[in-house]
PDB file of C-alpha atoms in Angstrom:
ATOM      1  CA  UNK A   7       0.000   0.000   0.000  1.00  0.00           C
ATOM      2  CA  UNK A   8       1.304   3.459  -0.879  1.00  0.00           C
ATOM      3  CA  UNK A   9       1.862   6.175   1.704  1.00  0.00           C
ATOM      4  CA  UNK A  10      -1.224   8.276   1.092  1.00  0.00           C
ATOM      5  CA  UNK A  11      -1.316  11.911   2.191  1.00  0.00           C
ATOM      6  CA  UNK A  12      -3.328  13.210   5.119  1.00  0.00           C
ATOM      7  CA  UNK A  13      -6.286  14.069   2.885  1.00  0.00           C
ATOM      8  CA  UNK A  14      -7.571  16.994   4.932  1.00  0.00           C
ATOM      9  CA  UNK A  15      -4.264  18.880   5.278  1.00  0.00           C
ATOM     10  CA  UNK A  16      -3.199  18.016   1.735  1.00  0.00           C
ATOM     11  CA  UNK A  17      -6.449  19.203   0.161  1.00  0.00           C
ATOM     12  CA  UNK A  18      -6.430  22.486   2.126  1.00  0.00           C
ATOM     13  CA  UNK A  19      -2.877  23.267   1.006  1.00  0.00           C
ATOM     14  CA  UNK A  20      -3.749  22.405  -2.597  1.00  0.00           C
ATOM     15  CA  UNK A  21      -6.865  24.598  -2.560  1.00  0.00           C
ATOM     16  CA  UNK A  22      -4.903  27.543  -1.130  1.00  0.00           C
ATOM     17  CA  UNK A  23      -2.220  27.174  -3.815  1.00  0.00           C
ATOM     18  CA  UNK A  24      -4.867  27.323  -6.557  1.00  0.00           C
ATOM     19  CA  UNK A  25      -6.538  30.369  -4.999  1.00  0.00           C
ATOM     20  CA  UNK A  26      -3.113  32.033  -4.971  1.00  0.00           C
ATOM     21  CA  UNK A  27      -2.722  31.329  -8.729  1.00  0.00           C
ATOM     22  CA  UNK A  28      -6.209  32.721  -9.296  1.00  0.00           C
ATOM     23  CA  UNK A  29      -5.129  36.035  -7.757  1.00  0.00           C
ATOM     24  CA  UNK A  30      -2.002  36.508  -9.933  1.00  0.00           C
ATOM     25  CA  UNK A  31      -2.241  39.902 -11.648  1.00  0.00           C
ATOM     26  CA  UNK A  32      -3.127  40.025 -15.338  1.00  0.00           C
ATOM     27  CA  UNK A  33       0.133  41.699 -16.384  1.00  0.00           C
ATOM     28  CA  UNK A  34       2.151  38.676 -15.210  1.00  0.00           C
ATOM     29  CA  UNK A  35       0.604  36.481 -17.948  1.00  0.00           C
ATOM     30  CA  UNK A  36       1.515  36.306 -21.656  1.00  0.00           C
ATOM     31  CA  UNK A  37      -0.992  35.075 -24.241  1.00  0.00           C
ATOM     32  CA  UNK A  38       0.025  31.622 -25.574  1.00  0.00           C
ATOM     33  CA  UNK A  39      -3.026  30.938 -27.769  1.00  0.00           C
ATOM     34  CA  UNK A  40      -6.331  32.616 -28.451  1.00  0.00           C
ATOM     35  CA  UNK A  41      -9.396  31.235 -30.217  1.00  0.00           C
ATOM     36  CA  UNK A  42     -12.928  32.585 -30.576  1.00  0.00           C
ATOM     37  CA  UNK A  43     -14.060  31.108 -27.238  1.00  0.00           C
ATOM     38  CA  UNK A  44     -10.885  30.379 -25.231  1.00  0.00           C
ATOM     39  CA  UNK A  45      -7.754  32.266 -24.243  1.00  0.00           C
ATOM     40  CA  UNK A  46      -4.638  30.504 -22.944  1.00  0.00           C
ATOM     41  CA  UNK A  47      -1.912  32.420 -21.129  1.00  0.00           C
ATOM     42  CA  UNK A  48       1.352  31.274 -19.576  1.00  0.00           C
ATOM     43  CA  UNK A  49       4.000  32.405 -17.114  1.00  0.00           C
ATOM     44  CA  UNK A  50       7.121  30.669 -15.755  1.00  0.00           C
ATOM     45  CA  UNK A  51       6.167  28.114 -13.109  1.00  0.00           C
ATOM     46  CA  UNK A  52       7.554  28.453  -9.605  1.00  0.00           C
ATOM     47  CA  UNK A  53       7.296  24.657  -9.182  1.00  0.00           C
ATOM     48  CA  UNK A  54       9.501  23.430 -12.038  1.00  0.00           C
ATOM     49  CA  UNK A  55      11.391  24.643 -15.127  1.00  0.00           C
ATOM     50  CA  UNK A  56       8.316  24.760 -17.392  1.00  0.00           C
ATOM     51  CA  UNK A  57       5.262  27.024 -17.478  1.00  0.00           C
ATOM     52  CA  UNK A  58       2.089  27.550 -15.502  1.00  0.00           C
ATOM     53  CA  UNK A  59      -0.760  27.839 -18.024  1.00  0.00           C
ATOM     54  CA  UNK A  60      -4.037  29.646 -17.478  1.00  0.00           C
ATOM     55  CA  UNK A  61      -7.063  28.998 -19.702  1.00  0.00           C
ATOM     56  CA  UNK A  62     -10.405  30.779 -19.626  1.00  0.00           C
ATOM     57  CA  UNK A  63     -13.684  30.604 -21.497  1.00  0.00           C
ATOM     58  CA  UNK A  64     -17.447  30.748 -21.007  1.00  0.00           C
ATOM     59  CA  UNK A  65     -19.335  27.434 -20.968  1.00  0.00           C
ATOM     60  CA  UNK A  66     -23.025  27.349 -21.815  1.00  0.00           C
ATOM     61  CA  UNK A  67     -24.143  25.293 -18.800  1.00  0.00           C
ATOM     62  CA  UNK A  68     -24.515  25.475 -15.019  1.00  0.00           C
ATOM     63  CA  UNK A  69     -21.552  25.076 -12.656  1.00  0.00           C
ATOM     64  CA  UNK A  70     -22.496  21.664 -11.205  1.00  0.00           C
ATOM     65  CA  UNK A  71     -22.896  20.119 -14.623  1.00  0.00           C
ATOM     66  CA  UNK A  72     -19.551  21.514 -15.847  1.00  0.00           C
ATOM     67  CA  UNK A  73     -17.602  20.293 -12.803  1.00  0.00           C
ATOM     68  CA  UNK A  74     -19.331  16.886 -12.874  1.00  0.00           C
ATOM     69  CA  UNK A  75     -17.859  16.443 -16.350  1.00  0.00           C
ATOM     70  CA  UNK A  76     -14.363  17.577 -15.300  1.00  0.00           C
ATOM     71  CA  UNK A  77     -13.796  15.803 -12.003  1.00  0.00           C
ATOM     72  CA  UNK A  78     -12.715  12.135 -11.866  1.00  0.00           C
ATOM     73  CA  UNK A  79     -15.477   9.753 -12.854  1.00  0.00           C
ATOM     74  CA  UNK A  80     -17.061   7.982 -15.820  1.00  0.00           C
ATOM     75  CA  UNK A  81     -18.173  11.265 -17.436  1.00  0.00           C
ATOM     76  CA  UNK A  82     -14.611  12.453 -17.994  1.00  0.00           C
ATOM     77  CA  UNK A  83     -13.438   9.472 -20.015  1.00  0.00           C
ATOM     78  CA  UNK A  84     -16.458   9.705 -22.332  1.00  0.00           C
ATOM     79  CA  UNK A  85     -15.608  13.137 -23.699  1.00  0.00           C
ATOM     80  CA  UNK A  86     -11.948  14.046 -23.013  1.00  0.00           C
ATOM     81  CA  UNK A  87     -10.199  13.126 -26.284  1.00  0.00           C
ATOM     82  CA  UNK A  88      -6.723  13.178 -24.705  1.00  0.00           C
ATOM     83  CA  UNK A  89      -7.582  10.708 -21.926  1.00  0.00           C
ATOM     84  CA  UNK A  90      -7.384   6.981 -22.741  1.00  0.00           C
ATOM     85  CA  UNK A  91      -8.093   5.426 -19.309  1.00  0.00           C
ATOM     86  CA  UNK A  92      -9.108   6.536 -15.810  1.00  0.00           C
ATOM     87  CA  UNK A  93      -9.208   4.473 -12.607  1.00  0.00           C
ATOM     88  CA  UNK A  94     -10.055   5.600  -9.079  1.00  0.00           C
ATOM     89  CA  UNK A  95      -7.399   3.974  -6.865  1.00  0.00           C
ATOM     90  CA  UNK A  96      -8.529   5.304  -3.490  1.00  0.00           C
ATOM     91  CA  UNK A  97     -11.607   7.163  -2.207  1.00  0.00           C
ATOM     92  CA  UNK A  98     -11.195   9.388   0.860  1.00  0.00           C
ATOM     93  CA  UNK A  99     -14.633  10.975   0.865  1.00  0.00           C
ATOM     94  CA  UNK A 100     -17.122  11.949  -1.788  1.00  0.00           C
ATOM     95  CA  UNK A 101     -15.111  14.898  -3.088  1.00  0.00           C
ATOM     96  CA  UNK A 102     -11.587  13.537  -2.627  1.00  0.00           C
ATOM     97  CA  UNK A 103      -9.750  10.626  -4.305  1.00  0.00           C
ATOM     98  CA  UNK A 104      -6.572   9.288  -5.872  1.00  0.00           C
ATOM     99  CA  UNK A 105      -6.887   8.537  -9.577  1.00  0.00           C
ATOM    100  CA  UNK A 106      -4.638   7.038 -12.226  1.00  0.00           C
ATOM    101  CA  UNK A 107      -5.161   8.068 -15.823  1.00  0.00           C
ATOM    102  CA  UNK A 108      -3.369   7.761 -19.139  1.00  0.00           C
ATOM    103  CA  UNK A 109      -3.168  10.130 -22.098  1.00  0.00           C
ATOM    104  CA  UNK A 110      -2.761   9.528 -25.821  1.00  0.00           C
ATOM    105  CA  UNK A 111       0.379  10.397 -27.775  1.00  0.00           C
ATOM    106  CA  UNK A 112       0.492  13.963 -29.118  1.00  0.00           C
ATOM    107  CA  UNK A 113       2.133  15.849 -32.002  1.00  0.00           C
ATOM    108  CA  UNK A 114       2.523  12.774 -34.211  1.00  0.00           C
ATOM    109  CA  UNK A 115       3.788  10.895 -31.144  1.00  0.00           C
ATOM    110  CA  UNK A 116       6.703  13.277 -30.497  1.00  0.00           C
ATOM    111  CA  UNK A 117       5.048  13.162 -27.072  1.00  0.00           C
ATOM    112  CA  UNK A 118       4.371   9.482 -26.371  1.00  0.00           C
ATOM    113  CA  UNK A 119       1.498   8.238 -24.150  1.00  0.00           C
ATOM    114  CA  UNK A 120       1.744   9.388 -20.539  1.00  0.00           C
ATOM    115  CA  UNK A 121       0.489   8.069 -17.196  1.00  0.00           C
ATOM    116  CA  UNK A 122      -0.381  10.199 -14.147  1.00  0.00           C
ATOM    117  CA  UNK A 123      -1.387   9.357 -10.585  1.00  0.00           C
ATOM    118  CA  UNK A 124      -3.131  12.371  -9.038  1.00  0.00           C
ATOM    119  CA  UNK A 125      -4.766  13.355  -5.782  1.00  0.00           C
ATOM    120  CA  UNK A 126      -8.040  15.086  -6.747  1.00  0.00           C
ATOM    121  CA  UNK A 127     -10.217  17.361  -4.619  1.00  0.00           C
ATOM    122  CA  UNK A 128     -13.445  19.253  -5.388  1.00  0.00           C
ATOM    123  CA  UNK A 129     -14.647  22.022  -3.087  1.00  0.00           C
ATOM    124  CA  UNK A 130     -16.989  25.028  -3.055  1.00  0.00           C
ATOM    125  CA  UNK A 131     -15.452  28.326  -4.175  1.00  0.00           C
ATOM    126  CA  UNK A 132     -17.412  31.595  -3.892  1.00  0.00           C
ATOM    127  CA  UNK A 133     -20.695  30.947  -5.771  1.00  0.00           C
ATOM    128  CA  UNK A 134     -19.172  28.042  -7.700  1.00  0.00           C
ATOM    129  CA  UNK A 135     -16.759  25.121  -7.423  1.00  0.00           C
ATOM    130  CA  UNK A 136     -13.047  24.380  -7.641  1.00  0.00           C
ATOM    131  CA  UNK A 137     -11.798  20.970  -8.799  1.00  0.00           C
ATOM    132  CA  UNK A 138      -8.061  20.658  -8.239  1.00  0.00           C
ATOM    133  CA  UNK A 139      -5.305  18.070  -8.264  1.00  0.00           C
ATOM    134  CA  UNK A 140      -1.618  17.285  -7.838  1.00  0.00           C
ATOM    135  CA  UNK A 141       0.426  14.232  -8.776  1.00  0.00           C
ATOM    136  CA  UNK A 142       1.631  11.748  -6.182  1.00  0.00           C
ATOM    137  CA  UNK A 143       4.896   9.801  -6.276  1.00  0.00           C
ATOM    138  CA  UNK A 144       3.224   6.446  -6.844  1.00  0.00           C
ATOM    139  CA  UNK A 145       5.713   3.584  -6.980  1.00  0.00           C
ATOM    140  CA  UNK A 146       3.753   1.216  -9.224  1.00  0.00           C
ATOM    141  CA  UNK A 147       4.650   2.094 -12.828  1.00  0.00           C
ATOM    142  CA  UNK A 148       3.688   0.597 -16.188  1.00  0.00           C
ATOM    143  CA  UNK A 149       6.500   0.228 -18.718  1.00  0.00           C
ATOM    144  CA  UNK A 150       4.399   1.225 -21.736  1.00  0.00           C
ATOM    145  CA  UNK A 151       3.896   4.768 -20.364  1.00  0.00           C
ATOM    146  CA  UNK A 152       6.181   7.614 -19.367  1.00  0.00           C
ATOM    147  CA  UNK A 153       5.100   8.839 -15.912  1.00  0.00           C
ATOM    148  CA  UNK A 154       4.236  12.525 -16.067  1.00  0.00           C
ATOM    149  CA  UNK A 155       3.794  14.828 -13.087  1.00  0.00           C
ATOM    150  CA  UNK A 156       1.108  17.457 -12.513  1.00  0.00           C
ATOM    151  CA  UNK A 157       2.202  20.251 -10.225  1.00  0.00           C
ATOM    152  CA  UNK A 158      -0.784  21.961  -8.505  1.00  0.00           C
ATOM    153  CA  UNK A 159      -3.524  22.405 -11.098  1.00  0.00           C
ATOM    154  CA  UNK A 160      -7.249  23.009 -11.073  1.00  0.00           C
ATOM    155  CA  UNK A 161     -10.444  24.390 -12.573  1.00  0.00           C
ATOM    156  CA  UNK A 162     -12.481  27.244 -11.102  1.00  0.00           C
ATOM    157  CA  UNK A 163     -16.071  27.331 -12.302  1.00  0.00           C
ATOM    158  CA  UNK A 164     -18.414  30.166 -11.304  1.00  0.00           C
ATOM    159  CA  UNK A 165     -21.784  31.301 -12.689  1.00  0.00           C
ATOM    160  CA  UNK A 166     -21.787  34.421 -14.854  1.00  0.00           C
ATOM    161  CA  UNK A 167     -23.234  37.323 -12.883  1.00  0.00           C
ATOM    162  CA  UNK A 168     -25.645  38.358 -15.634  1.00  0.00           C
ATOM    163  CA  UNK A 169     -26.553  34.790 -16.690  1.00  0.00           C
ATOM    164  CA  UNK A 170     -26.288  32.030 -14.049  1.00  0.00           C
ATOM    165  CA  UNK A 171     -27.123  29.396 -16.703  1.00  0.00           C
ATOM    166  CA  UNK A 172     -23.656  30.034 -18.117  1.00  0.00           C
ATOM    167  CA  UNK A 173     -20.353  29.467 -16.314  1.00  0.00           C
ATOM    168  CA  UNK A 174     -16.916  31.068 -16.464  1.00  0.00           C
ATOM    169  CA  UNK A 175     -14.377  28.229 -16.440  1.00  0.00           C
ATOM    170  CA  UNK A 176     -10.771  29.123 -15.571  1.00  0.00           C
ATOM    171  CA  UNK A 177      -8.068  26.461 -15.482  1.00  0.00           C
ATOM    172  CA  UNK A 178      -4.502  26.446 -14.158  1.00  0.00           C
ATOM    173  CA  UNK A 179      -2.299  23.649 -15.472  1.00  0.00           C
ATOM    174  CA  UNK A 180       1.412  22.987 -14.982  1.00  0.00           C
ATOM    175  CA  UNK A 181       2.324  19.552 -16.250  1.00  0.00           C
ATOM    176  CA  UNK A 182       5.843  18.158 -16.329  1.00  0.00           C
ATOM    177  CA  UNK A 183       5.568  15.660 -19.188  1.00  0.00           C
ATOM    178  CA  UNK A 184       9.062  14.296 -18.418  1.00  0.00           C
ATOM    179  CA  UNK A 185      11.043  12.326 -20.971  1.00  0.00           C
ATOM    180  CA  UNK A 186      13.181  13.911 -23.683  1.00  0.00           C
ATOM    181  CA  UNK A 187      10.853  16.424 -25.329  1.00  0.00           C
ATOM    182  CA  UNK A 188      11.852  19.813 -26.806  1.00  0.00           C
ATOM    183  CA  UNK A 189      10.316  22.650 -24.769  1.00  0.00           C
ATOM    184  CA  UNK A 190       8.791  24.128 -27.946  1.00  0.00           C
ATOM    185  CA  UNK A 191       6.864  20.873 -28.519  1.00  0.00           C
ATOM    186  CA  UNK A 192       5.596  20.937 -24.927  1.00  0.00           C
ATOM    187  CA  UNK A 193       4.424  24.549 -25.305  1.00  0.00           C
ATOM    188  CA  UNK A 194       2.596  23.799 -28.571  1.00  0.00           C
ATOM    189  CA  UNK A 195       0.971  20.702 -27.088  1.00  0.00           C
ATOM    190  CA  UNK A 196      -0.142  22.384 -23.858  1.00  0.00           C
ATOM    191  CA  UNK A 197      -1.802  25.366 -25.555  1.00  0.00           C
ATOM    192  CA  UNK A 198      -3.595  23.092 -28.054  1.00  0.00           C
ATOM    193  CA  UNK A 199      -4.601  20.595 -25.362  1.00  0.00           C
ATOM    194  CA  UNK A 200      -6.273  23.352 -23.351  1.00  0.00           C
ATOM    195  CA  UNK A 201      -8.233  24.839 -26.262  1.00  0.00           C
ATOM    196  CA  UNK A 202      -9.296  21.317 -27.347  1.00  0.00           C
ATOM    197  CA  UNK A 203     -10.385  20.582 -23.765  1.00  0.00           C
ATOM    198  CA  UNK A 204     -12.934  23.414 -23.915  1.00  0.00           C
ATOM    199  CA  UNK A 205     -14.181  22.270 -27.330  1.00  0.00           C
ATOM    200  CA  UNK A 206     -14.596  18.651 -26.188  1.00  0.00           C
ATOM    201  CA  UNK A 207     -16.315  19.757 -22.974  1.00  0.00           C
ATOM    202  CA  UNK A 208     -18.776  22.022 -24.805  1.00  0.00           C
ATOM    203  CA  UNK A 209     -19.743  19.198 -27.174  1.00  0.00           C
ATOM    204  CA  UNK A 210     -20.249  16.761 -24.284  1.00  0.00           C
ATOM    205  CA  UNK A 211     -22.456  19.206 -22.366  1.00  0.00           C
ATOM    206  CA  UNK A 212     -24.615  19.865 -25.441  1.00  0.00           C
ATOM    207  CA  UNK A 213     -25.266  16.109 -25.698  1.00  0.00           C
ATOM    208  CA  UNK A 214     -25.925  15.659 -21.960  1.00  0.00           C
TER     209      UNK A 214
END
Protein backbone atom coordinates (compact mmCIF):
# COMPACT_ATOMS: atom_id res chain seq x y z
CA UNK A 1 0.00 0.00 0.00
CA UNK A 2 1.30 3.46 -0.88
CA UNK A 3 1.86 6.18 1.70
CA UNK A 4 -1.22 8.28 1.09
CA UNK A 5 -1.32 11.91 2.19
CA UNK A 6 -3.33 13.21 5.12
CA UNK A 7 -6.29 14.07 2.89
CA UNK A 8 -7.57 16.99 4.93
CA UNK A 9 -4.26 18.88 5.28
CA UNK A 10 -3.20 18.02 1.74
CA UNK A 11 -6.45 19.20 0.16
CA UNK A 12 -6.43 22.49 2.13
CA UNK A 13 -2.88 23.27 1.01
CA UNK A 14 -3.75 22.40 -2.60
CA UNK A 15 -6.87 24.60 -2.56
CA UNK A 16 -4.90 27.54 -1.13
CA UNK A 17 -2.22 27.17 -3.82
CA UNK A 18 -4.87 27.32 -6.56
CA UNK A 19 -6.54 30.37 -5.00
CA UNK A 20 -3.11 32.03 -4.97
CA UNK A 21 -2.72 31.33 -8.73
CA UNK A 22 -6.21 32.72 -9.30
CA UNK A 23 -5.13 36.03 -7.76
CA UNK A 24 -2.00 36.51 -9.93
CA UNK A 25 -2.24 39.90 -11.65
CA UNK A 26 -3.13 40.03 -15.34
CA UNK A 27 0.13 41.70 -16.38
CA UNK A 28 2.15 38.68 -15.21
CA UNK A 29 0.60 36.48 -17.95
CA UNK A 30 1.52 36.31 -21.66
CA UNK A 31 -0.99 35.07 -24.24
CA UNK A 32 0.03 31.62 -25.57
CA UNK A 33 -3.03 30.94 -27.77
CA UNK A 34 -6.33 32.62 -28.45
CA UNK A 35 -9.40 31.23 -30.22
CA UNK A 36 -12.93 32.59 -30.58
CA UNK A 37 -14.06 31.11 -27.24
CA UNK A 38 -10.89 30.38 -25.23
CA UNK A 39 -7.75 32.27 -24.24
CA UNK A 40 -4.64 30.50 -22.94
CA UNK A 41 -1.91 32.42 -21.13
CA UNK A 42 1.35 31.27 -19.58
CA UNK A 43 4.00 32.41 -17.11
CA UNK A 44 7.12 30.67 -15.75
CA UNK A 45 6.17 28.11 -13.11
CA UNK A 46 7.55 28.45 -9.61
CA UNK A 47 7.30 24.66 -9.18
CA UNK A 48 9.50 23.43 -12.04
CA UNK A 49 11.39 24.64 -15.13
CA UNK A 50 8.32 24.76 -17.39
CA UNK A 51 5.26 27.02 -17.48
CA UNK A 52 2.09 27.55 -15.50
CA UNK A 53 -0.76 27.84 -18.02
CA UNK A 54 -4.04 29.65 -17.48
CA UNK A 55 -7.06 29.00 -19.70
CA UNK A 56 -10.41 30.78 -19.63
CA UNK A 57 -13.68 30.60 -21.50
CA UNK A 58 -17.45 30.75 -21.01
CA UNK A 59 -19.33 27.43 -20.97
CA UNK A 60 -23.03 27.35 -21.82
CA UNK A 61 -24.14 25.29 -18.80
CA UNK A 62 -24.52 25.48 -15.02
CA UNK A 63 -21.55 25.08 -12.66
CA UNK A 64 -22.50 21.66 -11.20
CA UNK A 65 -22.90 20.12 -14.62
CA UNK A 66 -19.55 21.51 -15.85
CA UNK A 67 -17.60 20.29 -12.80
CA UNK A 68 -19.33 16.89 -12.87
CA UNK A 69 -17.86 16.44 -16.35
CA UNK A 70 -14.36 17.58 -15.30
CA UNK A 71 -13.80 15.80 -12.00
CA UNK A 72 -12.71 12.13 -11.87
CA UNK A 73 -15.48 9.75 -12.85
CA UNK A 74 -17.06 7.98 -15.82
CA UNK A 75 -18.17 11.27 -17.44
CA UNK A 76 -14.61 12.45 -17.99
CA UNK A 77 -13.44 9.47 -20.01
CA UNK A 78 -16.46 9.70 -22.33
CA UNK A 79 -15.61 13.14 -23.70
CA UNK A 80 -11.95 14.05 -23.01
CA UNK A 81 -10.20 13.13 -26.28
CA UNK A 82 -6.72 13.18 -24.71
CA UNK A 83 -7.58 10.71 -21.93
CA UNK A 84 -7.38 6.98 -22.74
CA UNK A 85 -8.09 5.43 -19.31
CA UNK A 86 -9.11 6.54 -15.81
CA UNK A 87 -9.21 4.47 -12.61
CA UNK A 88 -10.06 5.60 -9.08
CA UNK A 89 -7.40 3.97 -6.86
CA UNK A 90 -8.53 5.30 -3.49
CA UNK A 91 -11.61 7.16 -2.21
CA UNK A 92 -11.20 9.39 0.86
CA UNK A 93 -14.63 10.97 0.87
CA UNK A 94 -17.12 11.95 -1.79
CA UNK A 95 -15.11 14.90 -3.09
CA UNK A 96 -11.59 13.54 -2.63
CA UNK A 97 -9.75 10.63 -4.31
CA UNK A 98 -6.57 9.29 -5.87
CA UNK A 99 -6.89 8.54 -9.58
CA UNK A 100 -4.64 7.04 -12.23
CA UNK A 101 -5.16 8.07 -15.82
CA UNK A 102 -3.37 7.76 -19.14
CA UNK A 103 -3.17 10.13 -22.10
CA UNK A 104 -2.76 9.53 -25.82
CA UNK A 105 0.38 10.40 -27.77
CA UNK A 106 0.49 13.96 -29.12
CA UNK A 107 2.13 15.85 -32.00
CA UNK A 108 2.52 12.77 -34.21
CA UNK A 109 3.79 10.90 -31.14
CA UNK A 110 6.70 13.28 -30.50
CA UNK A 111 5.05 13.16 -27.07
CA UNK A 112 4.37 9.48 -26.37
CA UNK A 113 1.50 8.24 -24.15
CA UNK A 114 1.74 9.39 -20.54
CA UNK A 115 0.49 8.07 -17.20
CA UNK A 116 -0.38 10.20 -14.15
CA UNK A 117 -1.39 9.36 -10.59
CA UNK A 118 -3.13 12.37 -9.04
CA UNK A 119 -4.77 13.36 -5.78
CA UNK A 120 -8.04 15.09 -6.75
CA UNK A 121 -10.22 17.36 -4.62
CA UNK A 122 -13.45 19.25 -5.39
CA UNK A 123 -14.65 22.02 -3.09
CA UNK A 124 -16.99 25.03 -3.06
CA UNK A 125 -15.45 28.33 -4.17
CA UNK A 126 -17.41 31.60 -3.89
CA UNK A 127 -20.70 30.95 -5.77
CA UNK A 128 -19.17 28.04 -7.70
CA UNK A 129 -16.76 25.12 -7.42
CA UNK A 130 -13.05 24.38 -7.64
CA UNK A 131 -11.80 20.97 -8.80
CA UNK A 132 -8.06 20.66 -8.24
CA UNK A 133 -5.31 18.07 -8.26
CA UNK A 134 -1.62 17.29 -7.84
CA UNK A 135 0.43 14.23 -8.78
CA UNK A 136 1.63 11.75 -6.18
CA UNK A 137 4.90 9.80 -6.28
CA UNK A 138 3.22 6.45 -6.84
CA UNK A 139 5.71 3.58 -6.98
CA UNK A 140 3.75 1.22 -9.22
CA UNK A 141 4.65 2.09 -12.83
CA UNK A 142 3.69 0.60 -16.19
CA UNK A 143 6.50 0.23 -18.72
CA UNK A 144 4.40 1.22 -21.74
CA UNK A 145 3.90 4.77 -20.36
CA UNK A 146 6.18 7.61 -19.37
CA UNK A 147 5.10 8.84 -15.91
CA UNK A 148 4.24 12.53 -16.07
CA UNK A 149 3.79 14.83 -13.09
CA UNK A 150 1.11 17.46 -12.51
CA UNK A 151 2.20 20.25 -10.23
CA UNK A 152 -0.78 21.96 -8.51
CA UNK A 153 -3.52 22.40 -11.10
CA UNK A 154 -7.25 23.01 -11.07
CA UNK A 155 -10.44 24.39 -12.57
CA UNK A 156 -12.48 27.24 -11.10
CA UNK A 157 -16.07 27.33 -12.30
CA UNK A 158 -18.41 30.17 -11.30
CA UNK A 159 -21.78 31.30 -12.69
CA UNK A 160 -21.79 34.42 -14.85
CA UNK A 161 -23.23 37.32 -12.88
CA UNK A 162 -25.64 38.36 -15.63
CA UNK A 163 -26.55 34.79 -16.69
CA UNK A 164 -26.29 32.03 -14.05
CA UNK A 165 -27.12 29.40 -16.70
CA UNK A 166 -23.66 30.03 -18.12
CA UNK A 167 -20.35 29.47 -16.31
CA UNK A 168 -16.92 31.07 -16.46
CA UNK A 169 -14.38 28.23 -16.44
CA UNK A 170 -10.77 29.12 -15.57
CA UNK A 171 -8.07 26.46 -15.48
CA UNK A 172 -4.50 26.45 -14.16
CA UNK A 173 -2.30 23.65 -15.47
CA UNK A 174 1.41 22.99 -14.98
CA UNK A 175 2.32 19.55 -16.25
CA UNK A 176 5.84 18.16 -16.33
CA UNK A 177 5.57 15.66 -19.19
CA UNK A 178 9.06 14.30 -18.42
CA UNK A 179 11.04 12.33 -20.97
CA UNK A 180 13.18 13.91 -23.68
CA UNK A 181 10.85 16.42 -25.33
CA UNK A 182 11.85 19.81 -26.81
CA UNK A 183 10.32 22.65 -24.77
CA UNK A 184 8.79 24.13 -27.95
CA UNK A 185 6.86 20.87 -28.52
CA UNK A 186 5.60 20.94 -24.93
CA UNK A 187 4.42 24.55 -25.31
CA UNK A 188 2.60 23.80 -28.57
CA UNK A 189 0.97 20.70 -27.09
CA UNK A 190 -0.14 22.38 -23.86
CA UNK A 191 -1.80 25.37 -25.56
CA UNK A 192 -3.59 23.09 -28.05
CA UNK A 193 -4.60 20.60 -25.36
CA UNK A 194 -6.27 23.35 -23.35
CA UNK A 195 -8.23 24.84 -26.26
CA UNK A 196 -9.30 21.32 -27.35
CA UNK A 197 -10.38 20.58 -23.77
CA UNK A 198 -12.93 23.41 -23.91
CA UNK A 199 -14.18 22.27 -27.33
CA UNK A 200 -14.60 18.65 -26.19
CA UNK A 201 -16.32 19.76 -22.97
CA UNK A 202 -18.78 22.02 -24.81
CA UNK A 203 -19.74 19.20 -27.17
CA UNK A 204 -20.25 16.76 -24.28
CA UNK A 205 -22.46 19.21 -22.37
CA UNK A 206 -24.62 19.86 -25.44
CA UNK A 207 -25.27 16.11 -25.70
CA UNK A 208 -25.92 15.66 -21.96
